Structures are given as C-alpha cells and as structure tokens.
CSV table of C-alpha atoms and ligand atoms in Angstrom, one decimal:
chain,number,residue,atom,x,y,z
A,1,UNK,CA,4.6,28.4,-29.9
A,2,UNK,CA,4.9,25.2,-28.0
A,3,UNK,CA,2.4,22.3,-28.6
A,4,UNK,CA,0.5,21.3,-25.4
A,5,UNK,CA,1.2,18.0,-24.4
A,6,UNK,CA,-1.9,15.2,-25.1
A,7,UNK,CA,-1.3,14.6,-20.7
A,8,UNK,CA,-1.7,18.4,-20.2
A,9,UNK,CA,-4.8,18.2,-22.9
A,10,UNK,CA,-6.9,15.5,-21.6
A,11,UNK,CA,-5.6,16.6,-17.8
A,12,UNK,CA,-7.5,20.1,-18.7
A,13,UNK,CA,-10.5,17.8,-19.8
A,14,UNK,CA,-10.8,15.7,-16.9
A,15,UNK,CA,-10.8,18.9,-14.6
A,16,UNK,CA,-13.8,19.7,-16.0
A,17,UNK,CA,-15.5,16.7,-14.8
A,18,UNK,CA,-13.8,14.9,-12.4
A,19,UNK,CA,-12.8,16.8,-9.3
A,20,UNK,CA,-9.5,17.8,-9.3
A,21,UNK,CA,-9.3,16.1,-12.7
A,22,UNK,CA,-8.9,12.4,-10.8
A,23,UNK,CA,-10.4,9.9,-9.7
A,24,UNK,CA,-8.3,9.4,-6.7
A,25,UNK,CA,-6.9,12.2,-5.4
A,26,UNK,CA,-2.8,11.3,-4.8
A,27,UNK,CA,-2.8,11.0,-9.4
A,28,UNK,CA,-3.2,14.7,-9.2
A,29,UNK,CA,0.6,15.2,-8.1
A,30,UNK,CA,-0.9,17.6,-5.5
A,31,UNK,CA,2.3,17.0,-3.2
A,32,UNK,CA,4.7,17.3,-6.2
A,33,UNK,CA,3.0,20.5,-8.1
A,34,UNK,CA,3.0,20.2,-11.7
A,35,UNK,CA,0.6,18.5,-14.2
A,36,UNK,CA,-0.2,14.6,-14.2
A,37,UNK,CA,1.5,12.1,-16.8
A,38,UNK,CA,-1.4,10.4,-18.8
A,39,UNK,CA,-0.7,6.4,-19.0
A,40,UNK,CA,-1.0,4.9,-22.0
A,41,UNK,CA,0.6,1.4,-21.3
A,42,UNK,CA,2.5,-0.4,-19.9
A,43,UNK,CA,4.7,-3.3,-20.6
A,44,UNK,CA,7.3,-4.8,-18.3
A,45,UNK,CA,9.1,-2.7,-15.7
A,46,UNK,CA,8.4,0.2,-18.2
A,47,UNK,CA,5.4,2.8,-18.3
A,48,UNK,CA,4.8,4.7,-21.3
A,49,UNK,CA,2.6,8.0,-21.2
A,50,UNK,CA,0.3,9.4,-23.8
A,51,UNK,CA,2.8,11.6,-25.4
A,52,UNK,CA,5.3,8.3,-25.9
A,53,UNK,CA,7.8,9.1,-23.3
A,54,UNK,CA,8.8,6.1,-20.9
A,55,UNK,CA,9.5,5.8,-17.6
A,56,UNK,CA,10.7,3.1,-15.3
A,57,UNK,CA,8.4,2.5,-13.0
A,58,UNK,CA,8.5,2.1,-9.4
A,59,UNK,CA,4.8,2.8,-8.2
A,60,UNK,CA,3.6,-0.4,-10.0
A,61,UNK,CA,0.1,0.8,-9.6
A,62,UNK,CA,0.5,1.8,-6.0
A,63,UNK,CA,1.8,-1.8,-4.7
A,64,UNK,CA,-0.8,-4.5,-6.6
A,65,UNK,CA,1.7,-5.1,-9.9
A,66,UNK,CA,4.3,-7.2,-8.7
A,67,UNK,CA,4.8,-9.0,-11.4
A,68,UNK,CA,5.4,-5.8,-13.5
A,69,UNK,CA,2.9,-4.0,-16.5
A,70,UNK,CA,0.8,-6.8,-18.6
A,71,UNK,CA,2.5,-10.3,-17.6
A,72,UNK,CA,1.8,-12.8,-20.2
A,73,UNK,CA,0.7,-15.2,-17.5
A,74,UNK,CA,-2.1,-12.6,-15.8
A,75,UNK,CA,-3.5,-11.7,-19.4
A,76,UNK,CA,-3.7,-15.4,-20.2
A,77,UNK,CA,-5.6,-16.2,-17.6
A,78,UNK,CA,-7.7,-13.1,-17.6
A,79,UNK,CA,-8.6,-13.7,-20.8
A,80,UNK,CA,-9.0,-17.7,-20.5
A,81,UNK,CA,-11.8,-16.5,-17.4
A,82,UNK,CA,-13.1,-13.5,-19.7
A,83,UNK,CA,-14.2,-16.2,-22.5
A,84,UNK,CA,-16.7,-17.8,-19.5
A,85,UNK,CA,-18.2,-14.6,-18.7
A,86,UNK,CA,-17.8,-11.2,-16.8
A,87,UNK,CA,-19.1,-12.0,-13.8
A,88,UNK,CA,-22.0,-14.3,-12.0
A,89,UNK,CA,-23.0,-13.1,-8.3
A,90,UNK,CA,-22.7,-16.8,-7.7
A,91,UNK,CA,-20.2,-18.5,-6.2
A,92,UNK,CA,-17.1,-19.6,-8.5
A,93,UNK,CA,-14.5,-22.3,-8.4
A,94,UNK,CA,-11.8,-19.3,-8.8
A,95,UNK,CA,-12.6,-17.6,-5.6
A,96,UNK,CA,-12.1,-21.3,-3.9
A,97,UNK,CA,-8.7,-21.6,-5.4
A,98,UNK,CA,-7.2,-18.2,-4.7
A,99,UNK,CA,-8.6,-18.6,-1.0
A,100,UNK,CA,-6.7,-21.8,-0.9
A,101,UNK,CA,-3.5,-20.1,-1.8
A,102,UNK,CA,-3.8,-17.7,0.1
A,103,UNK,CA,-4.7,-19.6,3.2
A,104,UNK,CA,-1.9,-21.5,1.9
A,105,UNK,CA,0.5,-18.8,2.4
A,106,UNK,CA,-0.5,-17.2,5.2
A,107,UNK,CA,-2.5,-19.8,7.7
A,108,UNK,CA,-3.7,-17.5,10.3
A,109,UNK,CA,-6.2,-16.4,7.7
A,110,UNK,CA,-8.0,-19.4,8.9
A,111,UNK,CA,-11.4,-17.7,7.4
A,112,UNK,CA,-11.3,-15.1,5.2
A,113,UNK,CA,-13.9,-12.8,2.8
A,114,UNK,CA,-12.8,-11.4,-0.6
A,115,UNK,CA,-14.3,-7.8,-1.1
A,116,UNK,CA,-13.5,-5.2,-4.2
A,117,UNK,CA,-11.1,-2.8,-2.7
A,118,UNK,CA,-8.9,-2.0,0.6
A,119,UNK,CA,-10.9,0.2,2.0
A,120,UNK,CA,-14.1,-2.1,2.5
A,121,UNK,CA,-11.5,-5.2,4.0
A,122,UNK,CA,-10.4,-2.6,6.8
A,123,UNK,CA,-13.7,-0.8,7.3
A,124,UNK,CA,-15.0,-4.6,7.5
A,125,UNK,CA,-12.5,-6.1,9.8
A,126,UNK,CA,-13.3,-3.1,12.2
A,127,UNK,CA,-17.1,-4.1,12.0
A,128,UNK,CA,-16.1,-7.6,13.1
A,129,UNK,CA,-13.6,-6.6,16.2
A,130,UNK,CA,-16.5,-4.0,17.1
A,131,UNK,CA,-18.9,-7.2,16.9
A,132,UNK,CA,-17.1,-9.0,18.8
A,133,UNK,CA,-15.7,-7.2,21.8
A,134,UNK,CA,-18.9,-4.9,22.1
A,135,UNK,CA,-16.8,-2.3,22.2
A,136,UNK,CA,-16.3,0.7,20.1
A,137,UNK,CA,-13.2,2.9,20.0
A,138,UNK,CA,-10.4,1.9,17.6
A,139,UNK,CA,-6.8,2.8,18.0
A,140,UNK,CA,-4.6,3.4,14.6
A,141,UNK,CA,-1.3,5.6,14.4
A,142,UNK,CA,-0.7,9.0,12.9
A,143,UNK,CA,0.7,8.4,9.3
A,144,UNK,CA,-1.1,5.2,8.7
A,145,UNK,CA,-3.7,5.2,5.7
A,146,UNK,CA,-6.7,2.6,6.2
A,147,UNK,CA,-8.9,3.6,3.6
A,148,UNK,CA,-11.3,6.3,3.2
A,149,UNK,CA,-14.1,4.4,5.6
A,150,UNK,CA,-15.1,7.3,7.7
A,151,UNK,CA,-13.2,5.6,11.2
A,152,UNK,CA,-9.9,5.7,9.2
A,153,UNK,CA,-9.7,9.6,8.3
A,154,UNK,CA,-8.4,10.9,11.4
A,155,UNK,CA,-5.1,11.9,11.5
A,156,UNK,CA,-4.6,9.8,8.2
A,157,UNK,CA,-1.6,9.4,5.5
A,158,UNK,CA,-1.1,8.7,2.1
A,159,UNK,CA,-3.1,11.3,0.3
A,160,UNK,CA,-4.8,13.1,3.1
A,161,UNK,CA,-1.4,13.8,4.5
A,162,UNK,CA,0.1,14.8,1.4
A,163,UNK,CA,-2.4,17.1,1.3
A,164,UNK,CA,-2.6,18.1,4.4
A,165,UNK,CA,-5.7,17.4,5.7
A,166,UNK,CA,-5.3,14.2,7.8
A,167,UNK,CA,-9.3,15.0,9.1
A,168,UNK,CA,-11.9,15.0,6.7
A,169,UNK,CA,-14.9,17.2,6.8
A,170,UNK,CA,-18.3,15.0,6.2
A,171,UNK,CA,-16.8,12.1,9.0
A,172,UNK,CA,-19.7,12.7,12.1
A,173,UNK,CA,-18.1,13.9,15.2
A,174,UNK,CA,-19.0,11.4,17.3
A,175,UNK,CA,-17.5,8.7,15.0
A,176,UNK,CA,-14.3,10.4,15.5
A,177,UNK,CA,-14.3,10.5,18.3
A,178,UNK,CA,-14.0,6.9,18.5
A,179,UNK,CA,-11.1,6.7,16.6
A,180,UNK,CA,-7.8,7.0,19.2
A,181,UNK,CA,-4.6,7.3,17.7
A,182,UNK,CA,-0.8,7.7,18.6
A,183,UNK,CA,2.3,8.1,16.6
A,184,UNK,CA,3.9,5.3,15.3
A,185,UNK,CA,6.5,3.5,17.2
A,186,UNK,CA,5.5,5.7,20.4
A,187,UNK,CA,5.1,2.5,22.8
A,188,UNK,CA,4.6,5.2,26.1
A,189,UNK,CA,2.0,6.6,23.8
A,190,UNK,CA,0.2,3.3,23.1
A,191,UNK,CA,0.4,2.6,27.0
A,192,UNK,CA,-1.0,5.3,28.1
A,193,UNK,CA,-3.9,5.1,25.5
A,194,UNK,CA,-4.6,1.5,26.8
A,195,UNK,CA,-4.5,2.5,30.0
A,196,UNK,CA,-6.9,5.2,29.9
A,197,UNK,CA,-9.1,4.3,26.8
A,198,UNK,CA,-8.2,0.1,26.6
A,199,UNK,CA,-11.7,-0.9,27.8
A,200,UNK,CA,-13.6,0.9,24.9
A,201,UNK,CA,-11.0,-0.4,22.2
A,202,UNK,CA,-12.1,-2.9,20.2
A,203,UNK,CA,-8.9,-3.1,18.1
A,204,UNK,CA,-5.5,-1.6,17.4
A,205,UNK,CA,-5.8,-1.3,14.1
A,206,UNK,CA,-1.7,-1.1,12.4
A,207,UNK,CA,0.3,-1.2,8.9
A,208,UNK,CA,2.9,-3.5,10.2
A,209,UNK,CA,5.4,-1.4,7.9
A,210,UNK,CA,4.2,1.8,7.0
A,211,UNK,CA,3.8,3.0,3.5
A,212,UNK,CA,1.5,5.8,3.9
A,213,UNK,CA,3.8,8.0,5.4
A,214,UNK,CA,6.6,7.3,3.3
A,215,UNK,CA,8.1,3.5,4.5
A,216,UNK,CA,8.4,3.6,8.1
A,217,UNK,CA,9.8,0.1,9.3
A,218,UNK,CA,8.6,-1.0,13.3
A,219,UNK,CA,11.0,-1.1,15.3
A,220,UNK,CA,11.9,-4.7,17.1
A,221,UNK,CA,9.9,-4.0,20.3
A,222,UNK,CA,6.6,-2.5,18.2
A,223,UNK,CA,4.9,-5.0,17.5
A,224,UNK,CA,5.5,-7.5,19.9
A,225,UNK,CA,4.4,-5.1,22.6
A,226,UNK,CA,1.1,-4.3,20.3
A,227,UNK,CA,0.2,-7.9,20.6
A,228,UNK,CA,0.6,-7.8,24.1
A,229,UNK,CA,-1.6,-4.9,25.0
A,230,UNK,CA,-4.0,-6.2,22.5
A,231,UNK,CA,-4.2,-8.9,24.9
A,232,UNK,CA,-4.1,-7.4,28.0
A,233,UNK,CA,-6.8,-5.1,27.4
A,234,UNK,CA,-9.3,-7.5,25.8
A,235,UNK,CA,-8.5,-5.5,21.9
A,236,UNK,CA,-8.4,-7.0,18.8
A,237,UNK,CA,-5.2,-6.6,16.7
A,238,UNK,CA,-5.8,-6.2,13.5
A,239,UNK,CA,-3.0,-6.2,10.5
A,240,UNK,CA,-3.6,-4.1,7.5
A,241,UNK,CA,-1.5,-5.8,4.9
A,242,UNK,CA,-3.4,-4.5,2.2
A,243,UNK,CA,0.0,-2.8,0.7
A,244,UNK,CA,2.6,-5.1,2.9
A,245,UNK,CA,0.7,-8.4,1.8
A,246,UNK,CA,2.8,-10.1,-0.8
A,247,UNK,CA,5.5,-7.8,-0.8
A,248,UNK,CA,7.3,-7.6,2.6
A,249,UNK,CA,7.3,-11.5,3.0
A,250,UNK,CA,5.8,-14.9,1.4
A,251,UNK,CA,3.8,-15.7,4.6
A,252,UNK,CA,3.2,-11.6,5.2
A,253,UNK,CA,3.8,-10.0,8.7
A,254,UNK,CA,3.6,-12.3,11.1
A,255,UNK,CA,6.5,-14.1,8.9
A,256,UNK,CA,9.0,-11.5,8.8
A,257,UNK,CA,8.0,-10.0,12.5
A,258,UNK,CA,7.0,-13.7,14.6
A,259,UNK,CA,3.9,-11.1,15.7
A,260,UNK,CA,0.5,-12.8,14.6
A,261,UNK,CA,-2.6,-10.7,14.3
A,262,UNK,CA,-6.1,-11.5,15.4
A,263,UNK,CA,-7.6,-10.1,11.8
A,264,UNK,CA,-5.4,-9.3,8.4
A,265,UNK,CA,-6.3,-7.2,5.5
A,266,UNK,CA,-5.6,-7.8,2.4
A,267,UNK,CA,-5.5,-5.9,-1.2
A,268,UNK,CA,-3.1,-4.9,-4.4
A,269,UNK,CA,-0.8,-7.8,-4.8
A,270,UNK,CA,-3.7,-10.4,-4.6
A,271,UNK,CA,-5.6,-8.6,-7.4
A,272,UNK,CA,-3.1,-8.6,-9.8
A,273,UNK,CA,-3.7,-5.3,-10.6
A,274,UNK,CA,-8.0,-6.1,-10.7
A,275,UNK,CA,-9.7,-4.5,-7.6
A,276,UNK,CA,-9.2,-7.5,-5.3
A,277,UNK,CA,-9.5,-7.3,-1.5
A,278,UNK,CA,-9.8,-9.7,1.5
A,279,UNK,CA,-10.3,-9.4,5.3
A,280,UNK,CA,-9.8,-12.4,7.4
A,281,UNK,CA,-8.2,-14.4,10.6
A,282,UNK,CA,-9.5,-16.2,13.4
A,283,UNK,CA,-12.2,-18.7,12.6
A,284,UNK,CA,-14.5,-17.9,15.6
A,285,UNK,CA,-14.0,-14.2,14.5
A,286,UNK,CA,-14.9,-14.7,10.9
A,287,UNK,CA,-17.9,-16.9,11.6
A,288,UNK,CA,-19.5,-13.9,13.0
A,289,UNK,CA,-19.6,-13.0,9.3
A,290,UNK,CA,-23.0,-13.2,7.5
A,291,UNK,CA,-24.3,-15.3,6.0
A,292,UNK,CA,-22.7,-17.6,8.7
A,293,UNK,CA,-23.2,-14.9,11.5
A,294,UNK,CA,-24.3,-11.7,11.6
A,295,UNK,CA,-22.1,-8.8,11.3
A,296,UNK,CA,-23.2,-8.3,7.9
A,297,UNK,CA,-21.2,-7.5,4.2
A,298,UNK,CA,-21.7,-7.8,1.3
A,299,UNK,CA,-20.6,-7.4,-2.6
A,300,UNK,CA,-22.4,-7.3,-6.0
A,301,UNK,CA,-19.0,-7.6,-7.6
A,302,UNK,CA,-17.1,-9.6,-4.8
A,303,UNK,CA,-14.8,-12.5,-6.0
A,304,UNK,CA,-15.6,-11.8,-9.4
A,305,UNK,CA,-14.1,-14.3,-11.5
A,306,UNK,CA,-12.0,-12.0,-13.7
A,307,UNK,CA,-10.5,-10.3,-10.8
A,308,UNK,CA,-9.7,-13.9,-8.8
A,309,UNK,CA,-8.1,-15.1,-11.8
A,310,UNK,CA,-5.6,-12.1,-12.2
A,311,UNK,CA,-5.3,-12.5,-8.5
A,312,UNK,CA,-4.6,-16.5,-8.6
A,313,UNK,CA,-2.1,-15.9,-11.5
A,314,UNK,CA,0.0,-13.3,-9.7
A,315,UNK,CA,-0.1,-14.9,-6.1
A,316,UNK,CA,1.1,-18.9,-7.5
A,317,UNK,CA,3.4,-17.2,-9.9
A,318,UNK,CA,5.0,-14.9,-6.5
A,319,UNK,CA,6.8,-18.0,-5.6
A,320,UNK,CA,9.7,-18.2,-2.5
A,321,UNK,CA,12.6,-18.2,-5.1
A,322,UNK,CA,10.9,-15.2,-7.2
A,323,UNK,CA,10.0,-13.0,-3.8
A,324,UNK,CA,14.2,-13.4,-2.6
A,325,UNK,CA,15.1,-12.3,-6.2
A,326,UNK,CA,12.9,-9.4,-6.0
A,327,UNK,CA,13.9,-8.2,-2.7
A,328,UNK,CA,17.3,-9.0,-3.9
A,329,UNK,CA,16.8,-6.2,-6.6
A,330,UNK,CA,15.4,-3.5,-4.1
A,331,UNK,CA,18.1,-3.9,-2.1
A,332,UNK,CA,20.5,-3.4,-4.5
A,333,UNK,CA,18.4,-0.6,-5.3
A,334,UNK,CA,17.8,1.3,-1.7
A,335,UNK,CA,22.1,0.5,-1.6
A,336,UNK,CA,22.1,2.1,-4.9
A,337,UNK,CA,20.6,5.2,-4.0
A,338,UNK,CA,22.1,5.7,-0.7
A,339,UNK,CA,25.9,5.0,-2.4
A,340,UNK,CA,24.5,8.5,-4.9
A,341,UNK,CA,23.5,10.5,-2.0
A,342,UNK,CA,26.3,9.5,-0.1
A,343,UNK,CA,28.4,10.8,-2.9
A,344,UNK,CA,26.7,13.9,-3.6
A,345,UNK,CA,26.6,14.5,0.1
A,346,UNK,CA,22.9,15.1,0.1
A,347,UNK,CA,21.1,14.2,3.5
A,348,UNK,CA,19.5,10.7,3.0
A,349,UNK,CA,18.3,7.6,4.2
A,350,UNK,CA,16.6,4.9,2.6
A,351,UNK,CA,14.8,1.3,3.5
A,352,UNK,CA,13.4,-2.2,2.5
A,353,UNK,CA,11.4,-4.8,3.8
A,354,UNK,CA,11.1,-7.3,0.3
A,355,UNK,CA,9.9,-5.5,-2.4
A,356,UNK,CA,8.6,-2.1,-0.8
A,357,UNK,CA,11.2,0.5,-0.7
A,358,UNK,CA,11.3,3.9,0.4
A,359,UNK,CA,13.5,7.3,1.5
A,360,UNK,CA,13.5,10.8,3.2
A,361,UNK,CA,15.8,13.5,2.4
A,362,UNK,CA,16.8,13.2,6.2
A,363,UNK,CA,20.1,12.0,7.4
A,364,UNK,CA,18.5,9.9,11.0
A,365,UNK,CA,16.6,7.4,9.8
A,366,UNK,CA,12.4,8.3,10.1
A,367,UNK,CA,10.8,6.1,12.6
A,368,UNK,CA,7.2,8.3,12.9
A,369,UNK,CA,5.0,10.7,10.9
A,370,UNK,CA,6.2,13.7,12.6
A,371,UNK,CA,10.0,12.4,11.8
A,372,UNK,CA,8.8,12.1,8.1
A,373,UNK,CA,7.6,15.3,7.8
A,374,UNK,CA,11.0,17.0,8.5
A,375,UNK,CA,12.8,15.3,5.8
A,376,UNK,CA,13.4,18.2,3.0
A,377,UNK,CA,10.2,18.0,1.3
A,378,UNK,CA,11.4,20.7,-1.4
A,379,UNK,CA,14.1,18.6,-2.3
A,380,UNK,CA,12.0,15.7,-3.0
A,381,UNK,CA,10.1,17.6,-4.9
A,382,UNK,CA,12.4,18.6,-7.4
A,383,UNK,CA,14.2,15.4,-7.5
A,384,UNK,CA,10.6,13.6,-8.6
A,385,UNK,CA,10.5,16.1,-11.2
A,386,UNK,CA,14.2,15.8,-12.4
A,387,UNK,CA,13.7,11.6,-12.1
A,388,UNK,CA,10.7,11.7,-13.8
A,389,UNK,CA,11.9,14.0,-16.8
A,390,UNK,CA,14.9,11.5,-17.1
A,391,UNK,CA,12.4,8.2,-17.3
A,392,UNK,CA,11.8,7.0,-13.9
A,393,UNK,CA,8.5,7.2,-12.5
A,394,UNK,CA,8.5,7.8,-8.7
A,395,UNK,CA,5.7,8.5,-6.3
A,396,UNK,CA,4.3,12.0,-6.4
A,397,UNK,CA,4.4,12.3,-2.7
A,398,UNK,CA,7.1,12.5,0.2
A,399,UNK,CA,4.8,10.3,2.1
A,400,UNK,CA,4.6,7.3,-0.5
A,401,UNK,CA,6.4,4.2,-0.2
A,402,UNK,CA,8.0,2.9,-3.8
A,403,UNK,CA,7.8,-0.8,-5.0
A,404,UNK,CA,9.4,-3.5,-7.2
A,405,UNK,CA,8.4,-5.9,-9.5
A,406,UNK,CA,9.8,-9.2,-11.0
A,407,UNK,CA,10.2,-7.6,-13.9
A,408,UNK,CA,12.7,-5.0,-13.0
A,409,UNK,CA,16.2,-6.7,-14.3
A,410,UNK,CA,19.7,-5.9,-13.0
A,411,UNK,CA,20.3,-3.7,-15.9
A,412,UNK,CA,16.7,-1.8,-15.4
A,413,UNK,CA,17.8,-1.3,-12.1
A,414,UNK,CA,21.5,-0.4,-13.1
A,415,UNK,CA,19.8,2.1,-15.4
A,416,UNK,CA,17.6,3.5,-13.1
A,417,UNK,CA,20.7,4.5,-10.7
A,418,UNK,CA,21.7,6.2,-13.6
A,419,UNK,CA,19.1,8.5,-14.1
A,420,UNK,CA,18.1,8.9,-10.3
A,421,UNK,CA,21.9,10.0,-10.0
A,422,UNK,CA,21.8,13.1,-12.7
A,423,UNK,CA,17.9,13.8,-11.3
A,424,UNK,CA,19.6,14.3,-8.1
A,425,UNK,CA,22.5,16.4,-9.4
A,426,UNK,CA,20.0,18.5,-11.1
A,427,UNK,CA,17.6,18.8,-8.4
A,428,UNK,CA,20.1,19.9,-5.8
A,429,UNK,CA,20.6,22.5,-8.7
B,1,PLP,N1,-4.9,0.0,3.7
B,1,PLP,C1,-3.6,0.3,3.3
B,1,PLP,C2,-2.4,0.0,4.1
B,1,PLP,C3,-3.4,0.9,2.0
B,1,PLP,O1,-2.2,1.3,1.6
B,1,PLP,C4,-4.6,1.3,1.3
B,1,PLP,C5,-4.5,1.9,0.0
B,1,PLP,O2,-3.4,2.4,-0.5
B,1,PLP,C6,-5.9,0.9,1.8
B,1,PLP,C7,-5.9,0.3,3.0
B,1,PLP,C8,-7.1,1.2,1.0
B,1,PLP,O3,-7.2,0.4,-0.2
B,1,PLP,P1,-8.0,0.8,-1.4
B,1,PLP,O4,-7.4,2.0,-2.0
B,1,PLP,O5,-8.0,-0.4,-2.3
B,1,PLP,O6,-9.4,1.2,-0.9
C-alpha cells in the first residue's frame, strides 16, 4: 500500500475549496496532466516541496525572483520595512525611491503609477491610451497574455491557451469586440488591421518578447514597424514588460530593440517576489492620471511599503555586471540544451533574450502562436514529468517561457544539463 504523498493530500483538500484546487489556474498542471507539487521553500536556485524533494528551479515564481528563493538582501530589507508597519494608504518614502530607480533605468517612464498586480498596469495603461485618443478598439496578438482584465481575453496565452480557451465566457460581447488582434510577427496582418480598423485603435498593445506562448523573440522588422503604424494611424503603443522588464535588458525593451513605446507595463521582477506592478511613459500621457487628471485608479494596497522594499532591494541589487552574468548562464543553458537534443536527435529549438529562456520540440525556430502550437506537445509533456522527477522544476505548460536567477551557479546549471539530459532520454522512452 503506497502512502499518498502530503502534495497529493493537501492538493485533494484544496479541490474542495478552491476551484480546480488553485488559485491561479496554470499551478494546476492542466497542460502537463498529473497532480501539483506542494512548495514548501525555497532557498537559492533550489525549490523544495512538501514531501522534501528538491528541484532546481527555473520558473522562479513565474519571472519576479530574479535574484533566486529568499535573498538575504530582500528579507533584510523586508523585515527592516515590516518593523515600521504593514502598510499606511499614505504616501511613503519607499515608493519615491523605487520610482527613482526605476525611472533611473528606464527614462521613458517619465511618469509612472505603481499598482498590486500585472493585470491592473495593463488594464490601466489601456484606460489611459483610450483616454487619450478617444478612441476604443485595441489591437494585441494571438499568444500574448495581458492579464485577466476583460479587453485582454481574447485570443489570449499563458493559461487560457494552455487550456484552450483563449476567449472567456463572462467578457460582454461588445467589449470584445473591441479588442482586434493578429498573430505575432504577421506585419501584412498588422497592416491590414490598421488600414481597416486604425482610426478606432487606441493602442497596439505588445509583449515585446513573448512569454505567454512559450518565448517567441520579434523579429528585426516587428517592432520598428509597430512603432511606425502606431504613429501613422494616431495609436498608442503600449509595451507590456510586465514579464520582459528586468529580465531581457537593464534599460528593458526599448534597450535591447532601439523601439520606444508610448506606455510600459511593468510587474514580477520589480516586486521582488511581493505583488508589485507599475504602468507608466509619457508625461502628458500619465498626467491624465487622477488625482492629477482624470482617467481615474486607484489602490488600497498600492506602493505598500513592504512590497516597494522587496522591489527596491531586487531592482539596485540587478546591477549591469549581475544582469550579463545572468544572461551569461542562460545562454550556456539554452546552448546546453540544444547540444542534448542535438545528440539525441530529438527536434528542437531553443532561445534567449537575458534571463528568459524558452524551447519547442520543433526543429524551425517558432516565430507565432500557431508555429508554437505545432511543436510536439506530448513530448514536452513527458519530458516535464521526467525533469521534474529528476529535480528540475520546469513550466507546466508548452506555452511558458522559463527564467534564471543570480543564483543559479555554473555547477547548478552544469547539473541541471544533467538531469534535463536523462529526462529527455527517458521521455523519448
Ligand atoms: N502581462 C504579462 C506579459 C504577463 O506575463 C502577465 C502575467 O504573467 C500579466 C501581464 C499579468 O500579471 P499578473 O499575473 O500580475 O496580473
């Protein structure tokens, strides 16, 4: 008679009052099959689950922990702002300082508001190019998650496309309606939606690498030309860095592409692993915002001080030097990988832009949503499983992108290889 497992046993539990057993639905390894590991820390590069297995990890949270599980310096200063109080609904000296960095970093946020989570920045900056174009129709791309804000669910990735049901019911019709989209890369597409729809856009709304449908890089003419029909048809472009911010350069998109966006949102890595979020850009944009103007939002728990100071820890710690060495170690890791598949003669191709990292069982490399979704899903399936028995923790989707922290070494890396090697053995079966 086999023990259950303490995951499988408080996985049963949570069923029976949270729907599906989560609290946010991609935990439930619905595009993987099987049943959940339950975290019990984590310390490092390394997760360890309930039942004392460890794993290492290379969903980090789902982006924000870039600086790896429970880094002295975020706990320190967590706990030094915890010792002041939980929160205040007034303004704070933190928020100032982790604006400044920010701002510091990435100067086109020339204004910007910090809200709780990704999808209020996105469903916020939307409010603001609607504002301020009169306009209402938004164009995104097929395979691009926003957030569960009712625009954003149309044609959707990340969780609604690993479970396949990019539309969800409860979003009115005639919001929908407003919400254009186009596949990813598909510049004829995107033309042709300008042309016929570009006077009711208020903004083209883009990750500038994708994540959500596994990690999709642009390719050299994207976003340049998004920028110019922004322009050209009176749109807003708006960057949703909430996973790329931090991670696929210091100074964020416009840094690594030369392509500046009108509005950026932010999320994940400026949390430190506290729900942090941010939507800003143009001054005369975010001036419209209230209290200063009147598009109005609003948080109870916005810029809380605990949450700015995990945030202000992890963004002055991410220095220059530490983001090379980082992206040094996911390339060495994406190389890695595609050196084992190469070997075993399996299909394969794999990417990086800094520390976000992903791959399709798919020998051409995946340059849309409907690319990604003929890469052998089945495969990946069992290879998660196999990786994840052997200690490395992957993301329990297809359409996820991966990430790395500082606190993967060379040999965590070297040993991660290892395992992902006799996974893939094993899955291929
Ligand atoms: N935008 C992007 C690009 C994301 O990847 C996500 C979440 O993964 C969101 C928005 C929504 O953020 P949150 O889950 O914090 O609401």
């Amino acid at each position: 008679m086999s023990t259950p497992s303490r995951s499988a046993d408080i996985m049963r539990r949570s069923r029976e009052i949270f729907p599906g057993g989560v609290n946010s639905p991609v935990r439930a390894f619905g595009g993987v099959g099987g049943t959940p590991v339950v975290a019990e820390r984590g310390e490092g590069c390394r997760l360890y689950d309930v039942d004392g297995r460890e794993y290492i990890d290379f969903v980090l949270s789902w982006g924000p922990l870039v600086l790896g599980h429970a880094p002295p310096a975020v706990l320190e200063a967590l706990d030094d702002a915890m010792q002041r109080g939980t929160s205040f609904g007034m303004p704070t000296e933190l928020e100032l300082r982790l604006g400044l960095l920010i701002r510091e970093r990435m100067p086109h946020l020339e204004r910007l508001r910090f809200v709780s989570s990704g999808t209020e920045a996105t469903m916020s900056a939307v409010r603001v190019a609607r504002a301020a174009t009169g306009r209402d129709g938004i164009l995104k791309f097929e395979g691009c998650y926003h957030g569960h804000a009712d625009s954003f669910l149309v044609k959707a990735g990340s969780g609604v496309a690993t479970l396949g049901l990019p539309n969800s019911p409860g979003v009115p019709a005639a919001l929908a309606e407003l919400t254009h989209t186009a596949p990813y890369n598909d510049l004829a597409a995107v033309e042709r939606l300008i042309a016929d729809e570009g006077r009711r856009i208020a903004a083209i709304i883009v990750e500038p690498v994708v994540g959500n449908a596994g990690f999709i890089p642009p390719d050299p003419e994207f976003l340049p030309a998004l920028r110019r029909l922004a322009d050209a048809s009176g749109a807003l472009l708006i960057f949703d860095e909430v996973m790329t911010g931090f991670r696929i350069a210091p100074g964020g998109a416009p840094e690594r592409f030369g392509v500046t966006p009108d509005l950026t949102t932010l999320g994940k890595v400026i949390g430190g692993g506290l729900p942090v979020a941010a939507y800003g850009g143009r001054a005369d944009l975010m001036e419209r915002v209230a209290p200063a103007g009147p598009v109005y939002q609003a948080g109870t728990l916005s810029g809380n001080p605990l949450a700015m100071a995990a945030g202000y820890a992890t963004v002055s710690l991410l220095t220059r030097e530490l983001h090379a060495r980082i992206e040094a170690r996911t390339a060495a890791l994406v190389r890695g990988l595609t050196e084992i598949a190469a070997r075993r003669g399996v299909p394969f191709s794999a990417r990086h832009a800094g520390s976000m990292w992903g791959f399709f069982f798919r020998a051409e490399p995946v340059r849309s949503f409907a690319d990604a979704k003929t890469s052998d899903t089945e495969l990946f399936r069992r290879f998660f499983h196999e990786a994840m028995a052997r200690g490395v923790y992957l993301a329990p989707s297809p359409f996820e992108a991966g990430f790395m922290s500082a606190a993967h070494g060379d040999a965590d890396v070297a040993q991660a290889l290892e395992r992902m090697d006799a996974a893939l053995g094993a899955a291929r079966g």
